[in-house]
C-alpha positions as a Markdown table, in Angstrom:
| # | Residue | x | y | z |
|---|---|---|---|---|
| 1 | Met | 140.9 | 135.5 | 70.3 |
| 2 | Ala | 138.9 | 134.4 | 73.4 |
| 3 | Ser | 138.6 | 130.8 | 74.2 |
| 4 | Lys | 135.0 | 129.4 | 74.4 |
| 5 | Thr | 133.9 | 126.5 | 76.5 |
| 6 | Pro | 131.4 | 124.4 | 74.6 |
| 7 | Val | 127.9 | 124.5 | 76.0 |
| 8 | Lys | 127.8 | 120.7 | 76.1 |
| 9 | Ser | 130.7 | 120.7 | 78.6 |
| 10 | Glu | 129.0 | 123.2 | 80.8 |
| 11 | Asn | 125.8 | 121.2 | 80.9 |
| 12 | Val | 127.7 | 118.0 | 81.8 |
| 13 | Ala | 129.5 | 119.9 | 84.6 |
| 14 | Gln | 126.2 | 121.4 | 85.9 |
| 15 | Lys | 124.5 | 118.0 | 86.0 |
| 16 | Ala | 127.5 | 116.4 | 87.8 |
| 17 | Ala | 127.4 | 119.2 | 90.4 |
| 18 | Ala | 123.6 | 118.7 | 90.9 |
| 19 | Lys | 124.1 | 115.2 | 92.2 |
| 20 | Pro | 124.5 | 115.0 | 95.9 |
| 21 | Ala | 127.8 | 113.6 | 97.2 |
| 22 | Ser | 125.9 | 111.5 | 99.8 |
| 23 | Gly | 124.7 | 109.1 | 97.1 |
| 24 | Gln | 121.1 | 110.1 | 97.7 |
| 25 | Pro | 118.8 | 110.6 | 94.7 |
| 26 | Thr | 118.6 | 114.0 | 93.3 |
| 27 | Leu | 115.5 | 116.0 | 94.3 |
| 28 | Leu | 113.9 | 117.6 | 91.2 |
| 29 | Ser | 111.9 | 120.9 | 91.3 |
| 30 | Gly | 109.3 | 120.7 | 94.1 |
| 31 | Gly | 111.3 | 118.1 | 95.9 |
| 32 | Asn | 110.3 | 115.1 | 93.8 |
| 33 | Pro | 113.0 | 112.4 | 93.9 |
| 34 | Gln | 114.7 | 111.4 | 90.7 |
| 35 | Ile | 114.5 | 107.6 | 90.6 |
| 36 | Ala | 115.4 | 105.4 | 87.6 |
| 37 | Lys | 112.5 | 103.7 | 85.8 |
| 38 | Gly | 112.0 | 100.2 | 87.2 |
| 39 | Tyr | 109.3 | 97.6 | 88.0 |
| 40 | Gly | 108.5 | 96.0 | 91.3 |
| 41 | Asp | 108.7 | 97.0 | 95.0 |
| 42 | Ala | 112.4 | 98.0 | 95.1 |
| 43 | Pro | 112.2 | 101.1 | 92.9 |
| 44 | Val | 109.0 | 102.2 | 94.7 |
| 45 | Gln | 110.7 | 101.8 | 98.1 |
| 46 | Ala | 113.7 | 103.8 | 96.8 |
| 47 | Tyr | 111.4 | 106.6 | 95.7 |
| 48 | Ile | 109.5 | 106.6 | 99.1 |
| 49 | Thr | 112.8 | 106.6 | 101.1 |
| 50 | Ala | 114.0 | 109.6 | 99.0 |
| 51 | Met | 110.9 | 111.6 | 99.5 |
| 52 | Pro | 111.8 | 114.7 | 101.6 |
| 53 | Gly | 110.7 | 115.3 | 105.2 |
| 54 | Trp | 107.2 | 114.4 | 106.2 |
| 55 | Lys | 106.4 | 113.2 | 102.7 |
| 56 | Ser | 108.4 | 110.0 | 103.2 |
| 57 | His | 106.2 | 109.0 | 106.1 |
| 58 | Ile | 103.1 | 109.7 | 104.1 |
| 59 | Gly | 104.6 | 107.9 | 101.1 |
| 60 | Arg | 105.1 | 104.8 | 103.3 |
| 61 | Arg | 101.6 | 105.0 | 104.6 |
| 62 | Leu | 100.1 | 105.4 | 101.1 |
| 63 | Asp | 102.1 | 102.4 | 99.9 |
| 64 | Ala | 100.9 | 100.3 | 102.9 |
| 65 | Leu | 97.3 | 101.3 | 102.4 |
| 66 | Ile | 97.5 | 100.4 | 98.7 |
| 67 | Val | 99.1 | 97.0 | 99.4 |
| 68 | Glu | 96.5 | 96.3 | 102.1 |
| 69 | Ala | 93.6 | 97.3 | 99.8 |
| 70 | Val | 94.9 | 95.5 | 96.7 |
| 71 | Pro | 96.8 | 92.3 | 97.6 |
| 72 | Gly | 99.2 | 91.4 | 94.8 |
| 73 | Val | 99.3 | 95.0 | 93.5 |
| 74 | His | 101.9 | 95.6 | 90.7 |
| 75 | Lys | 104.3 | 98.5 | 91.3 |
| 76 | Ala | 106.7 | 100.5 | 89.1 |
| 77 | Val | 108.5 | 103.8 | 89.0 |
| 78 | Lys | 108.0 | 105.7 | 85.8 |
| 79 | Trp | 108.6 | 109.4 | 85.1 |
| 80 | Asn | 110.0 | 109.8 | 88.6 |
| 81 | Ser | 106.7 | 108.7 | 90.2 |
| 82 | Pro | 105.5 | 105.4 | 91.7 |
| 83 | Phe | 102.6 | 103.7 | 89.8 |
| 84 | Tyr | 100.2 | 101.0 | 91.1 |
| 85 | Gly | 98.1 | 98.6 | 89.0 |
| 86 | Val | 96.5 | 95.2 | 89.0 |
| 87 | Glu | 98.3 | 94.0 | 85.9 |
| 88 | Asp | 101.5 | 94.9 | 84.1 |
| 89 | Asp | 101.5 | 98.3 | 82.5 |
| 90 | Ala | 97.8 | 99.1 | 83.4 |
| 91 | Trp | 97.8 | 101.6 | 86.2 |
| 92 | Phe | 95.0 | 102.9 | 88.5 |
| 93 | Leu | 97.0 | 105.3 | 90.7 |
| 94 | Ser | 100.3 | 107.3 | 90.9 |
| 95 | Phe | 101.7 | 109.9 | 93.2 |
| 96 | His | 104.2 | 112.7 | 92.9 |
| 97 | Cys | 105.9 | 115.1 | 95.4 |
| 98 | Phe | 105.5 | 118.9 | 95.1 |
| 99 | Thr | 106.9 | 121.5 | 97.5 |
| 100 | Lys | 104.0 | 121.6 | 99.9 |
| 101 | Tyr | 102.0 | 118.5 | 99.2 |
| 102 | Ile | 101.8 | 115.1 | 97.5 |
| 103 | Lys | 99.6 | 114.8 | 94.5 |
| 104 | Val | 97.8 | 111.4 | 94.1 |
| 105 | Thr | 96.5 | 110.8 | 90.6 |
| 106 | Phe | 93.5 | 108.4 | 90.1 |
| 107 | Phe | 93.6 | 107.7 | 86.4 |
| 108 | Arg | 89.8 | 106.8 | 86.3 |
| 109 | Gly | 89.0 | 109.0 | 89.3 |
| 110 | Ala | 85.8 | 110.5 | 87.8 |
| 111 | Ala | 84.2 | 107.1 | 88.3 |
| 112 | Leu | 85.0 | 107.0 | 92.0 |
| 113 | Asp | 82.3 | 107.6 | 94.7 |
| 114 | Pro | 82.7 | 110.3 | 96.0 |
| 115 | Val | 84.8 | 111.8 | 93.2 |
| 116 | Pro | 88.2 | 113.0 | 94.5 |
| 117 | Pro | 88.3 | 116.8 | 94.7 |
| 118 | Gly | 91.1 | 117.7 | 92.2 |
| 119 | Lys | 90.0 | 118.3 | 88.6 |
| 120 | Ser | 92.2 | 117.5 | 85.6 |
| 121 | Lys | 92.2 | 118.7 | 82.0 |
| 122 | Tyr | 91.4 | 115.0 | 81.2 |
| 123 | Pro | 87.8 | 114.2 | 82.1 |
| 124 | Glu | 88.5 | 110.8 | 83.7 |
| 125 | Val | 91.5 | 111.8 | 85.8 |
| 126 | Arg | 91.0 | 113.2 | 89.3 |
| 127 | Tyr | 93.6 | 114.3 | 91.9 |
| 128 | Leu | 94.0 | 114.2 | 95.6 |
| 129 | Asp | 96.4 | 116.7 | 97.1 |
| 130 | Ile | 97.7 | 115.6 | 100.5 |
| 131 | Tyr | 99.2 | 118.2 | 102.7 |
| 132 | Glu | 101.1 | 117.5 | 106.0 |
| 133 | Gly | 98.8 | 115.9 | 108.5 |
| 134 | Gln | 95.8 | 115.7 | 106.2 |
| 135 | Leu | 95.6 | 112.1 | 105.0 |
| 136 | Asp | 92.1 | 110.6 | 105.4 |
| 137 | Gln | 93.2 | 107.0 | 105.4 |
| 138 | Ala | 89.7 | 105.5 | 105.3 |
| 139 | Gln | 88.6 | 107.6 | 102.3 |
| 140 | Phe | 91.9 | 107.0 | 100.5 |
| 141 | Ser | 91.6 | 103.2 | 101.1 |
| 142 | Ala | 88.0 | 103.3 | 99.8 |
| 143 | Trp | 89.1 | 105.1 | 96.6 |
| 144 | Val | 92.0 | 102.7 | 96.1 |
| 145 | Arg | 89.7 | 99.6 | 96.3 |
| 146 | Gln | 87.3 | 101.2 | 93.8 |
| 147 | Ala | 90.1 | 102.4 | 91.5 |
| 148 | Ser | 91.7 | 98.9 | 91.4 |
| 149 | Arg | 88.4 | 97.4 | 90.0 |
| 150 | Leu | 88.3 | 99.9 | 87.1 |
| 151 | Pro | 90.2 | 99.4 | 83.8 |
| 152 | Gly | 93.8 | 100.5 | 84.2 |
| 153 | Glu | 95.5 | 103.2 | 82.2 |
| 154 | Arg | 98.0 | 101.7 | 79.8 |
| 155 | Met | 101.4 | 103.5 | 79.8 |
Protein backbone atom coordinates (compact mmCIF):
# COMPACT_ATOMS: atom_id res chain seq x y z
CA MET A 1 0.00 0.00 0.00
CA ALA A 2 1.42 3.37 -1.05
CA SER A 3 1.78 6.05 1.57
CA LYS A 4 -0.09 9.30 0.89
CA THR A 5 0.95 12.72 2.10
CA PRO A 6 -2.09 14.67 3.28
CA VAL A 7 -3.00 17.62 1.05
CA LYS A 8 -3.02 19.93 4.07
CA SER A 9 0.65 19.16 4.79
CA GLU A 10 1.59 19.89 1.18
CA ASN A 11 -0.23 23.24 1.30
CA VAL A 12 1.54 24.26 4.51
CA ALA A 13 4.91 23.32 3.00
CA GLN A 14 4.17 25.30 -0.18
CA LYS A 15 3.17 28.40 1.80
CA ALA A 16 6.31 28.17 3.93
CA ALA A 17 8.46 27.84 0.80
CA ALA A 18 6.78 30.89 -0.75
CA LYS A 19 7.95 33.23 2.04
CA PRO A 20 11.26 34.89 1.21
CA ALA A 21 14.13 34.05 3.53
CA SER A 22 15.15 37.72 3.66
CA GLY A 23 12.19 38.63 5.86
CA GLN A 24 10.72 40.77 3.09
CA PRO A 25 6.95 40.57 2.54
CA THR A 26 5.76 38.06 -0.01
CA LEU A 27 4.84 39.51 -3.40
CA LEU A 28 1.51 38.20 -4.60
CA SER A 29 0.56 37.74 -8.24
CA GLY A 30 1.33 40.86 -10.23
CA GLY A 31 3.92 41.93 -7.65
CA ASN A 32 1.50 43.26 -5.04
CA PRO A 33 3.01 43.10 -1.52
CA GLN A 34 1.28 40.92 1.06
CA ILE A 35 1.00 43.17 4.11
CA ALA A 36 -1.03 42.41 7.24
CA LYS A 37 -4.14 44.47 7.83
CA GLY A 38 -3.41 47.48 10.01
CA TYR A 39 -4.35 51.08 10.68
CA GLY A 40 -2.09 54.12 10.61
CA ASP A 41 1.01 55.18 8.72
CA ALA A 42 3.27 52.24 9.67
CA PRO A 43 1.48 49.50 7.68
CA VAL A 44 1.11 51.84 4.70
CA GLN A 45 4.84 52.62 4.77
CA ALA A 46 5.60 48.87 5.02
CA TYR A 47 3.46 48.32 1.92
CA ILE A 48 5.17 51.14 0.00
CA THR A 49 8.64 49.89 0.98
CA ALA A 50 7.73 46.40 -0.27
CA MET A 51 6.43 47.63 -3.64
CA PRO A 52 8.75 46.23 -6.33
CA GLY A 53 11.11 48.34 -8.46
CA TRP A 54 9.94 51.72 -9.73
CA LYS A 55 6.54 51.22 -8.06
CA SER A 56 8.01 51.90 -4.61
CA HIS A 57 9.17 55.36 -5.71
CA ILE A 58 5.72 56.11 -7.18
CA GLY A 59 4.05 54.74 -4.04
CA ARG A 60 6.10 57.14 -1.88
CA ARG A 61 5.15 60.00 -4.20
CA LEU A 62 1.44 59.09 -4.15
CA ASP A 63 1.50 58.92 -0.35
CA ALA A 64 3.27 62.31 -0.10
CA LEU A 65 0.82 63.94 -2.53
CA ILE A 66 -2.16 62.55 -0.59
CA VAL A 67 -0.77 63.73 2.77
CA GLU A 68 -0.05 67.17 1.27
CA ALA A 69 -3.54 67.48 -0.25
CA VAL A 70 -5.40 66.13 2.80
CA PRO A 71 -3.70 67.07 6.07
CA GLY A 72 -4.60 64.60 8.82
CA VAL A 73 -5.59 61.88 6.32
CA HIS A 74 -6.40 58.49 7.88
CA LYS A 75 -4.45 55.51 6.52
CA ALA A 76 -4.82 51.74 6.63
CA VAL A 77 -3.81 48.58 4.81
CA LYS A 78 -6.72 46.28 3.99
CA TRP A 79 -6.82 43.46 1.47
CA ASN A 80 -3.11 44.02 0.74
CA SER A 81 -3.67 47.61 -0.41
CA PRO A 82 -3.25 51.01 1.24
CA PHE A 83 -6.46 52.97 1.87
CA TYR A 84 -6.86 56.69 2.55
CA GLY A 85 -9.82 58.48 4.16
CA VAL A 86 -10.85 61.53 6.15
CA GLU A 87 -12.44 59.47 8.94
CA ASP A 88 -12.05 55.95 10.30
CA ASP A 89 -13.32 53.26 7.94
CA ALA A 90 -14.60 55.71 5.31
CA TRP A 91 -12.19 55.69 2.37
CA PHE A 92 -11.90 57.87 -0.72
CA LEU A 93 -8.89 56.22 -2.39
CA SER A 94 -6.82 53.04 -2.53
CA PHE A 95 -4.06 51.68 -4.75
CA HIS A 96 -2.75 48.26 -5.73
CA CYS A 97 0.29 46.94 -7.64
CA PHE A 98 -0.03 45.02 -10.87
CA THR A 99 2.78 43.65 -13.02
CA LYS A 100 3.20 46.73 -15.24
CA TYR A 101 1.31 49.48 -13.41
CA ILE A 102 -0.24 50.77 -10.20
CA LYS A 103 -4.04 50.95 -10.14
CA VAL A 104 -5.47 53.84 -8.10
CA THR A 105 -9.12 53.43 -7.12
CA PHE A 106 -11.24 56.51 -6.51
CA PHE A 107 -14.32 55.13 -4.74
CA ARG A 108 -16.49 58.10 -5.79
CA GLY A 109 -14.47 58.82 -8.94
CA ALA A 110 -17.45 59.39 -11.21
CA ALA A 111 -18.05 62.64 -9.28
CA LEU A 112 -14.55 64.00 -9.99
CA ASP A 113 -13.83 66.64 -12.61
CA PRO A 114 -12.46 65.56 -14.98
CA VAL A 115 -13.50 61.96 -14.40
CA PRO A 116 -10.51 59.58 -14.12
CA PRO A 117 -10.21 57.46 -17.29
CA GLY A 118 -10.62 53.90 -15.97
CA LYS A 119 -14.18 52.58 -15.82
CA SER A 120 -15.44 50.06 -13.27
CA LYS A 121 -18.38 47.70 -13.12
CA TYR A 122 -19.54 49.94 -10.24
CA PRO A 123 -20.88 53.24 -11.63
CA GLU A 124 -19.35 55.48 -8.92
CA VAL A 125 -15.87 53.91 -8.98
CA ARG A 126 -13.17 55.13 -11.39
CA TYR A 127 -9.58 54.00 -11.83
CA LEU A 128 -6.28 55.59 -12.73
CA ASP A 129 -3.60 53.24 -14.06
CA ILE A 130 -0.11 54.66 -13.51
CA TYR A 131 2.67 53.22 -15.66
CA GLU A 132 6.36 53.91 -15.11
CA GLY A 133 7.13 57.59 -15.70
CA GLN A 134 3.48 58.56 -16.27
CA LEU A 135 2.30 60.17 -13.02
CA ASP A 136 0.63 63.54 -13.61
CA GLN A 137 1.16 64.92 -10.11
CA ALA A 138 -0.95 68.06 -10.57
CA GLN A 139 -3.98 66.14 -11.86
CA PHE A 140 -3.60 63.42 -9.23
CA SER A 141 -3.47 66.03 -6.43
CA ALA A 142 -6.56 67.77 -7.82
CA TRP A 143 -8.47 64.46 -7.84
CA VAL A 144 -7.32 63.67 -4.28
CA ARG A 145 -8.53 67.05 -2.99
CA GLN A 146 -11.90 66.56 -4.71
CA ALA A 147 -12.26 62.93 -3.60
CA SER A 148 -11.49 63.78 0.03
CA ARG A 149 -14.50 66.14 0.13
CA LEU A 150 -16.93 63.42 -1.04
CA PRO A 151 -18.57 60.87 1.26
CA GLY A 152 -16.15 58.02 1.95
CA GLU A 153 -16.80 54.38 1.11
CA ARG A 154 -17.39 52.40 4.33
CA MET A 155 -15.45 49.13 4.45
